[in-house]
C-alpha atoms as an extended CHARMM CRD file, in Angstrom:
* protein
*
       189  EXT
         1         1  MET       CA             -3.7510000000      -19.1590000000      -28.4510000000  PROA      1               0.0000000000
         2         2  THR       CA             -1.4910000000      -20.2190000000      -31.1930000000  PROA      2               0.0000000000
         3         3  GLN       CA              1.0440000000      -23.0840000000      -30.8400000000  PROA      3               0.0000000000
         4         4  ALA       CA              3.9700000000      -20.5670000000      -30.9710000000  PROA      4               0.0000000000
         5         5  LEU       CA              2.5810000000      -18.6820000000      -28.0100000000  PROA      5               0.0000000000
         6         6  MET       CA              1.7240000000      -21.8690000000      -26.1310000000  PROA      6               0.0000000000
         7         7  GLY       CA              5.2990000000      -22.9760000000      -26.5470000000  PROA      7               0.0000000000
         8         8  ARG       CA              6.5640000000      -19.8750000000      -24.7120000000  PROA      8               0.0000000000
         9         9  LEU       CA              4.1020000000      -20.0930000000      -21.8440000000  PROA      9               0.0000000000
        10        10  ASP       CA              3.3920000000      -22.5610000000      -19.0870000000  PROA      10              0.0000000000
        11        11  VAL       CA             -0.3840000000      -22.7410000000      -18.8080000000  PROA      11              0.0000000000
        12        12  PHE       CA             -2.1430000000      -23.6160000000      -15.5500000000  PROA      12              0.0000000000
        13        13  VAL       CA             -5.7920000000      -23.8520000000      -14.8860000000  PROA      13              0.0000000000
        14        14  ALA       CA             -6.3740000000      -21.9180000000      -11.6600000000  PROA      14              0.0000000000
        15        15  THR       CA             -8.2600000000      -24.6930000000       -9.9000000000  PROA      15              0.0000000000
        16        16  GLY       CA             -5.5480000000      -25.9120000000       -7.5950000000  PROA      16              0.0000000000
        17        17  GLU       CA             -2.1110000000      -25.0500000000       -6.2920000000  PROA      17              0.0000000000
        18        18  LEU       CA              0.0160000000      -22.7460000000       -8.4080000000  PROA      18              0.0000000000
        19        19  PRO       CA              3.7440000000      -23.3200000000       -8.7530000000  PROA      19              0.0000000000
        20        20  SER       CA              5.8120000000      -20.8230000000       -6.6600000000  PROA      20              0.0000000000
        21        21  ASP       CA              8.2680000000      -20.0650000000       -9.4640000000  PROA      21              0.0000000000
        22        22  VAL       CA              5.8060000000      -18.3100000000      -11.7480000000  PROA      22              0.0000000000
        23        23  ASP       CA              7.1470000000      -15.0680000000      -13.2170000000  PROA      23              0.0000000000
        24        24  VAL       CA              3.8110000000      -13.6310000000      -14.4350000000  PROA      24              0.0000000000
        25        25  LEU       CA              0.2280000000      -14.9110000000      -14.0310000000  PROA      25              0.0000000000
        26        26  VAL       CA             -2.1590000000      -14.2640000000      -16.8940000000  PROA      26              0.0000000000
        27        27  VAL       CA             -5.8630000000      -14.3240000000      -15.9820000000  PROA      27              0.0000000000
        28        28  ALA       CA             -8.3070000000      -14.4570000000      -18.9540000000  PROA      28              0.0000000000
        29        29  ALA       CA            -12.0330000000      -13.9830000000      -18.3980000000  PROA      29              0.0000000000
        30        30  ASP       CA            -14.9260000000      -12.6570000000      -20.4680000000  PROA      30              0.0000000000
        31        31  ARG       CA            -16.0960000000      -10.6560000000      -17.4480000000  PROA      31              0.0000000000
        32        32  VAL       CA            -14.4970000000      -10.0130000000      -14.0850000000  PROA      32              0.0000000000
        33        33  THR       CA            -17.1770000000      -11.5450000000      -11.7930000000  PROA      33              0.0000000000
        34        34  PRO       CA            -17.0620000000      -11.8560000000       -8.0190000000  PROA      34              0.0000000000
        35        35  GLU       CA            -15.9940000000      -15.4990000000       -8.5670000000  PROA      35              0.0000000000
        36        36  ILE       CA            -13.0950000000      -14.4070000000      -10.7970000000  PROA      36              0.0000000000
        37        37  MET       CA            -12.0450000000      -11.8620000000       -8.0950000000  PROA      37              0.0000000000
        38        38  VAL       CA            -12.1010000000      -14.6560000000       -5.4790000000  PROA      38              0.0000000000
        39        39  ASN       CA             -9.8830000000      -16.8380000000       -7.7370000000  PROA      39              0.0000000000
        40        40  MET       CA             -7.4850000000      -13.8440000000       -8.3170000000  PROA      40              0.0000000000
        41        41  ARG       CA             -7.2130000000      -13.2690000000       -4.5310000000  PROA      41              0.0000000000
        42        42  ARG       CA             -6.5270000000      -16.9280000000       -4.0120000000  PROA      42              0.0000000000
        43        43  ALA       CA             -3.8170000000      -16.9030000000       -6.7170000000  PROA      43              0.0000000000
        44        44  ALA       CA             -2.2620000000      -13.7810000000       -5.2450000000  PROA      44              0.0000000000
        45        45  ALA       CA             -2.1460000000      -15.4880000000       -1.8320000000  PROA      45              0.0000000000
        46        46  GLN       CA             -0.4300000000      -18.5460000000       -3.3040000000  PROA      46              0.0000000000
        47        47  CYS       CA              2.0430000000      -16.7720000000       -5.5500000000  PROA      47              0.0000000000
        48        48  SER       CA              3.7600000000      -13.4150000000       -5.4090000000  PROA      48              0.0000000000
        49        49  ALA       CA              3.9090000000      -13.0340000000       -9.2360000000  PROA      49              0.0000000000
        50        50  PRO       CA              2.3300000000       -9.9770000000      -10.8420000000  PROA      50              0.0000000000
        51        51  MET       CA             -0.8200000000      -10.5470000000      -12.9510000000  PROA      51              0.0000000000
        52        52  VAL       CA             -1.9510000000       -9.6310000000      -16.4380000000  PROA      52              0.0000000000
        53        53  LEU       CA             -5.7420000000       -9.4720000000      -16.7400000000  PROA      53              0.0000000000
        54        54  VAL       CA             -7.2270000000      -10.1570000000      -20.2060000000  PROA      54              0.0000000000
        55        55  THR       CA            -10.9270000000       -9.4150000000      -20.2440000000  PROA      55              0.0000000000
        56        56  ASN       CA            -13.8310000000       -7.9610000000      -22.1770000000  PROA      56              0.0000000000
        57        57  GLU       CA            -15.3010000000       -6.3250000000      -19.1180000000  PROA      57              0.0000000000
        58        58  LEU       CA            -13.8500000000       -4.8680000000      -15.9410000000  PROA      58              0.0000000000
        59        59  ASP       CA            -16.1500000000       -2.7900000000      -13.8110000000  PROA      59              0.0000000000
        60        60  ARG       CA            -14.4380000000        0.3630000000      -12.6360000000  PROA      60              0.0000000000
        61        61  THR       CA            -15.4500000000       -0.4110000000       -9.0940000000  PROA      61              0.0000000000
        62        62  GLN       CA            -13.4170000000       -3.6480000000       -9.2540000000  PROA      62              0.0000000000
        63        63  LEU       CA            -10.2030000000       -1.9330000000      -10.4620000000  PROA      63              0.0000000000
        64        64  LEU       CA             -8.7460000000       -1.2790000000       -6.9970000000  PROA      64              0.0000000000
        65        65  GLY       CA             -9.5560000000       -4.7990000000       -5.9230000000  PROA      65              0.0000000000
        66        66  ALA       CA             -7.7850000000       -6.1480000000       -9.0280000000  PROA      66              0.0000000000
        67        67  VAL       CA             -4.7280000000       -4.0610000000       -8.1810000000  PROA      67              0.0000000000
        68        68  GLU       CA             -4.8240000000       -5.4570000000       -4.6750000000  PROA      68              0.0000000000
        69        69  CYS       CA             -4.5930000000       -8.9530000000       -6.2940000000  PROA      69              0.0000000000
        70        70  ARG       CA             -1.3340000000       -7.8440000000       -8.0140000000  PROA      70              0.0000000000
        71        71  VAL       CA             -2.9290000000       -7.0550000000      -11.3620000000  PROA      71              0.0000000000
        72        72  VAL       CA             -0.5000000000       -4.6760000000      -13.0150000000  PROA      72              0.0000000000
        73        73  ALA       CA             -1.5970000000       -4.8780000000      -16.5620000000  PROA      73              0.0000000000
        74        74  VAL       CA             -5.0440000000       -5.0400000000      -18.1880000000  PROA      74              0.0000000000
        75        75  LEU       CA             -5.6880000000       -5.9220000000      -21.8450000000  PROA      75              0.0000000000
        76        76  HSD       CA             -9.0180000000       -5.8060000000      -23.5070000000  PROA      76              0.0000000000
        77        77  ARG       CA             -9.6100000000       -9.2340000000      -25.0060000000  PROA      77              0.0000000000
        78        78  SER       CA            -10.0930000000       -7.8550000000      -28.5080000000  PROA      78              0.0000000000
        79        79  ALA       CA             -6.6690000000       -6.1700000000      -28.3030000000  PROA      79              0.0000000000
        80        80  ALA       CA             -4.9150000000       -9.2410000000      -26.9030000000  PROA      80              0.0000000000
        81        81  THR       CA             -3.1170000000      -10.3750000000      -29.9860000000  PROA      81              0.0000000000
        82        82  GLU       CA             -0.3020000000      -12.8450000000      -29.5780000000  PROA      82              0.0000000000
        83        83  GLU       CA              2.3100000000      -10.1540000000      -30.0960000000  PROA      83              0.0000000000
        84        84  ARG       CA              0.5960000000       -7.6840000000      -27.6790000000  PROA      84              0.0000000000
        85        85  LEU       CA              0.1510000000      -10.3560000000      -25.0150000000  PROA      85              0.0000000000
        86        86  ILE       CA              3.7990000000      -11.4170000000      -25.1810000000  PROA      86              0.0000000000
        87        87  SER       CA              4.8680000000       -7.7690000000      -25.1370000000  PROA      87              0.0000000000
        88        88  THR       CA              2.7190000000       -7.1090000000      -22.0850000000  PROA      88              0.0000000000
        89        89  ILE       CA              4.0400000000      -10.1750000000      -20.2900000000  PROA      89              0.0000000000
        90        90  ASP       CA              7.6090000000       -9.0200000000      -21.0190000000  PROA      90              0.0000000000
        91        91  VAL       CA              6.8280000000       -5.5070000000      -19.6330000000  PROA      91              0.0000000000
        92        92  VAL       CA              5.2480000000       -7.0020000000      -16.4680000000  PROA      92              0.0000000000
        93        93  ALA       CA              8.1300000000       -9.4780000000      -15.9880000000  PROA      93              0.0000000000
        94        94  GLY       CA             10.4710000000       -6.5100000000      -16.0790000000  PROA      94              0.0000000000
        95        95  GLY       CA              8.6330000000       -4.7740000000      -13.2950000000  PROA      95              0.0000000000
        96        96  GLY       CA              6.4100000000       -2.5490000000      -15.4230000000  PROA      96              0.0000000000
        97        97  GLY       CA              2.6880000000       -2.2430000000      -15.8170000000  PROA      97              0.0000000000
        98        98  LEU       CA              0.1580000000       -1.3530000000      -18.5520000000  PROA      98              0.0000000000
        99        99  LEU       CA             -3.3240000000        0.0340000000      -18.1570000000  PROA      99              0.0000000000
       100       100  PRO       CA             -5.5590000000        1.5440000000      -20.7840000000  PROA      100             0.0000000000
       101       101  PRO       CA             -5.6750000000        5.3480000000      -20.2990000000  PROA      101             0.0000000000
       102       102  ASN       CA             -9.2930000000        5.3280000000      -19.0730000000  PROA      102             0.0000000000
       103       103  LEU       CA             -8.5890000000        2.7020000000      -16.4300000000  PROA      103             0.0000000000
       104       104  LEU       CA             -5.3800000000        4.4560000000      -15.3600000000  PROA      104             0.0000000000
       105       105  GLY       CA             -7.4100000000        7.6350000000      -14.8180000000  PROA      105             0.0000000000
       106       106  ASP       CA            -10.0540000000        5.7060000000      -12.8540000000  PROA      106             0.0000000000
       107       107  LEU       CA             -7.3760000000        4.0650000000      -10.6760000000  PROA      107             0.0000000000
       108       108  LEU       CA             -5.7570000000        7.4320000000       -9.9560000000  PROA      108             0.0000000000
       109       109  ARG       CA             -9.1030000000        8.8940000000       -8.9600000000  PROA      109             0.0000000000
       110       110  GLN       CA             -9.7730000000        5.8930000000       -6.6650000000  PROA      110             0.0000000000
       111       111  VAL       CA             -6.3630000000        6.3600000000       -4.9970000000  PROA      111             0.0000000000
       112       112  GLN       CA             -7.0270000000       10.0630000000       -4.5240000000  PROA      112             0.0000000000
       113       113  ASN       CA            -10.4890000000        9.2910000000       -2.9680000000  PROA      113             0.0000000000
       114       114  LEU       CA             -8.8510000000        6.6850000000       -0.7120000000  PROA      114             0.0000000000
       115       115  GLN       CA             -6.3260000000        9.2950000000        0.4380000000  PROA      115             0.0000000000
       116       116  GLU       CA             -8.9710000000       12.0250000000        0.9710000000  PROA      116             0.0000000000
       117       117  GLU       CA            -11.6960000000        9.8700000000        2.5980000000  PROA      117             0.0000000000
       118       118  VAL       CA             -9.8190000000        7.2640000000        4.5110000000  PROA      118             0.0000000000
       119       119  LEU       CA             -6.1570000000        8.1330000000        5.2020000000  PROA      119             0.0000000000
       120       120  THR       CA             -6.1810000000       11.9410000000        5.6730000000  PROA      120             0.0000000000
       121       121  PRO       CA             -9.0390000000       11.9330000000        8.2460000000  PROA      121             0.0000000000
       122       122  ARG       CA             -6.9840000000        9.4260000000       10.3060000000  PROA      122             0.0000000000
       123       123  GLY       CA             -3.8270000000       11.5170000000       10.0630000000  PROA      123             0.0000000000
       124       124  LEU       CA             -2.1440000000        8.9820000000        7.7870000000  PROA      124             0.0000000000
       125       125  ASN       CA             -0.5370000000        9.2010000000        4.4010000000  PROA      125             0.0000000000
       126       126  SER       CA             -0.1600000000        6.5690000000        1.6670000000  PROA      126             0.0000000000
       127       127  SER       CA              2.6770000000        4.9020000000        3.5030000000  PROA      127             0.0000000000
       128       128  GLY       CA              0.4570000000        4.2950000000        6.5020000000  PROA      128             0.0000000000
       129       129  LEU       CA              2.4990000000        6.6590000000        8.6540000000  PROA      129             0.0000000000
       130       130  THR       CA              1.4550000000        9.8230000000       10.4450000000  PROA      130             0.0000000000
       131       131  SER       CA              3.1360000000       13.0690000000        9.6270000000  PROA      131             0.0000000000
       132       132  ARG       CA              4.7780000000       12.9290000000       13.0650000000  PROA      132             0.0000000000
       133       133  GLU       CA              6.2750000000        9.4850000000       12.2870000000  PROA      133             0.0000000000
       134       134  VAL       CA              7.5700000000       10.7420000000        8.9050000000  PROA      134             0.0000000000
       135       135  ASP       CA              9.1540000000       13.7700000000       10.5910000000  PROA      135             0.0000000000
       136       136  VAL       CA             10.9110000000       11.5280000000       13.1930000000  PROA      136             0.0000000000
       137       137  ILE       CA             12.2760000000        9.2430000000       10.4390000000  PROA      137             0.0000000000
       138       138  ARG       CA             13.5330000000       12.2530000000        8.4730000000  PROA      138             0.0000000000
       139       139  LEU       CA             15.3720000000       13.5440000000       11.4920000000  PROA      139             0.0000000000
       140       140  LEU       CA             16.8280000000       10.0870000000       12.0860000000  PROA      140             0.0000000000
       141       141  THR       CA             18.2020000000       10.1170000000        8.5660000000  PROA      141             0.0000000000
       142       142  GLU       CA             19.9100000000       13.4050000000        9.3150000000  PROA      142             0.0000000000
       143       143  GLY       CA             21.7110000000       11.6550000000       12.1470000000  PROA      143             0.0000000000
       144       144  CYS       CA             19.7580000000       13.2470000000       15.0150000000  PROA      144             0.0000000000
       145       145  ASP       CA             19.6320000000       11.3770000000       18.3190000000  PROA      145             0.0000000000
       146       146  THR       CA             16.5080000000       11.1720000000       20.5410000000  PROA      146             0.0000000000
       147       147  GLU       CA             17.2560000000       14.3430000000       22.3920000000  PROA      147             0.0000000000
       148       148  GLU       CA             17.8330000000       16.3740000000       19.2120000000  PROA      148             0.0000000000
       149       149  ILE       CA             14.6190000000       15.0080000000       17.6320000000  PROA      149             0.0000000000
       150       150  ALA       CA             12.6690000000       15.8650000000       20.8020000000  PROA      150             0.0000000000
       151       151  THR       CA             14.0490000000       19.3750000000       20.8460000000  PROA      151             0.0000000000
       152       152  ARG       CA             13.3720000000       20.0630000000       17.1740000000  PROA      152             0.0000000000
       153       153  MET       CA              9.8380000000       18.6780000000       17.3500000000  PROA      153             0.0000000000
       154       154  CYS       CA              8.9500000000       20.0440000000       20.7910000000  PROA      154             0.0000000000
       155       155  TYR       CA              8.2270000000       16.6030000000       22.2060000000  PROA      155             0.0000000000
       156       156  SER       CA              9.5710000000       14.7830000000       25.1700000000  PROA      156             0.0000000000
       157       157  GLU       CA             12.3310000000       12.2010000000       24.6720000000  PROA      157             0.0000000000
       158       158  ARG       CA              9.9280000000        9.5970000000       25.8990000000  PROA      158             0.0000000000
       159       159  THR       CA              7.3730000000       10.5090000000       23.1280000000  PROA      159             0.0000000000
       160       160  VAL       CA             10.1310000000       10.2600000000       20.4730000000  PROA      160             0.0000000000
       161       161  LYS       CA             11.1850000000        6.8520000000       21.8110000000  PROA      161             0.0000000000
       162       162  ASN       CA              7.5760000000        5.6750000000       21.7790000000  PROA      162             0.0000000000
       163       163  VAL       CA              7.1370000000        6.8340000000       18.1600000000  PROA      163             0.0000000000
       164       164  ILE       CA             10.3030000000        5.0070000000       17.0950000000  PROA      164             0.0000000000
       165       165  TYR       CA              9.3640000000        1.8600000000       19.0500000000  PROA      165             0.0000000000
       166       166  ALA       CA              5.8200000000        1.8350000000       17.4930000000  PROA      166             0.0000000000
       167       167  MET       CA              7.2540000000        2.0330000000       13.9720000000  PROA      167             0.0000000000
       168       168  THR       CA              9.9440000000       -0.6120000000       14.4720000000  PROA      168             0.0000000000
       169       169  SER       CA              7.4160000000       -2.9540000000       16.0400000000  PROA      169             0.0000000000
       170       170  ARG       CA              4.8210000000       -2.4080000000       13.3350000000  PROA      170             0.0000000000
       171       171  PHE       CA              7.2500000000       -3.0800000000       10.5120000000  PROA      171             0.0000000000
       172       172  ASN       CA              9.0300000000       -5.8900000000       12.3820000000  PROA      172             0.0000000000
       173       173  LEU       CA             12.3760000000       -4.0600000000       12.4080000000  PROA      173             0.0000000000
       174       174  ARG       CA             15.1370000000       -4.4510000000       15.0320000000  PROA      174             0.0000000000
       175       175  ASN       CA             16.6630000000       -0.9590000000       15.2800000000  PROA      175             0.0000000000
       176       176  ARG       CA             16.7900000000        2.5930000000       14.0530000000  PROA      176             0.0000000000
       177       177  PRO       CA             19.1200000000        1.9420000000       11.1490000000  PROA      177             0.0000000000
       178       178  GLN       CA             16.7650000000       -0.7450000000        9.8650000000  PROA      178             0.0000000000
       179       179  LEU       CA             13.8990000000        1.7940000000       10.1750000000  PROA      179             0.0000000000
       180       180  VAL       CA             15.8060000000        4.3400000000        8.1490000000  PROA      180             0.0000000000
       181       181  ALA       CA             16.7530000000        1.7410000000        5.5030000000  PROA      181             0.0000000000
       182       182  TYR       CA             13.1140000000        0.5860000000        5.3460000000  PROA      182             0.0000000000
       183       183  ALA       CA             11.9240000000        4.1850000000        4.9010000000  PROA      183             0.0000000000
       184       184  MET       CA             14.3560000000        4.7460000000        2.0950000000  PROA      184             0.0000000000
       185       185  ARG       CA             13.5340000000        1.4340000000        0.2950000000  PROA      185             0.0000000000
       186       186  THR       CA              9.7890000000        2.0120000000        0.4070000000  PROA      186             0.0000000000
       187       187  GLY       CA             10.0130000000        5.6530000000       -0.6720000000  PROA      187             0.0000000000
       188       188  ILE       CA              8.7300000000        7.1600000000        2.6190000000  PROA      188             0.0000000000
       189       189  ILE       CA             11.6730000000        9.5330000000        2.5750000000  PROA      189             0.0000000000
């Protein structure tokens, strides 16, 4: 890295504790090995910052694991010029992400496979909710009370109350309005 780039970045060797006020983590490795994945998981556990991964080699089977470590941008090492790295860091700091088209396609296929092979057979969607839970939340957003929801969905009031209780407990929410707000914030509805 050039001196100009070094002046704009705080550089940490990921061997110890990371500062909590990091905006973006940049991980550089020739190859993403199992050891590098362990280090990225450790860094993700210590710091909630998104990551930029600069590497020569990322196995497609490791892509979803990298995303779980908060990797939101991948640059091939040969393309990681000073200008491109700074531009990528700026995009990531602003909430964006960048993946080469082939990796984006691979990631989307992996997400689709996860949906088809894991979530759908268990009656779940990508939010981790069943279709029944999503229907209950939608009716709550319309202002329906327990009795109206039970009538519309052909369930007992007790079943509706249990569904609502299960969701509020699972997401550590206190009441129905918080459940509706959570659903809206996370894009469930």
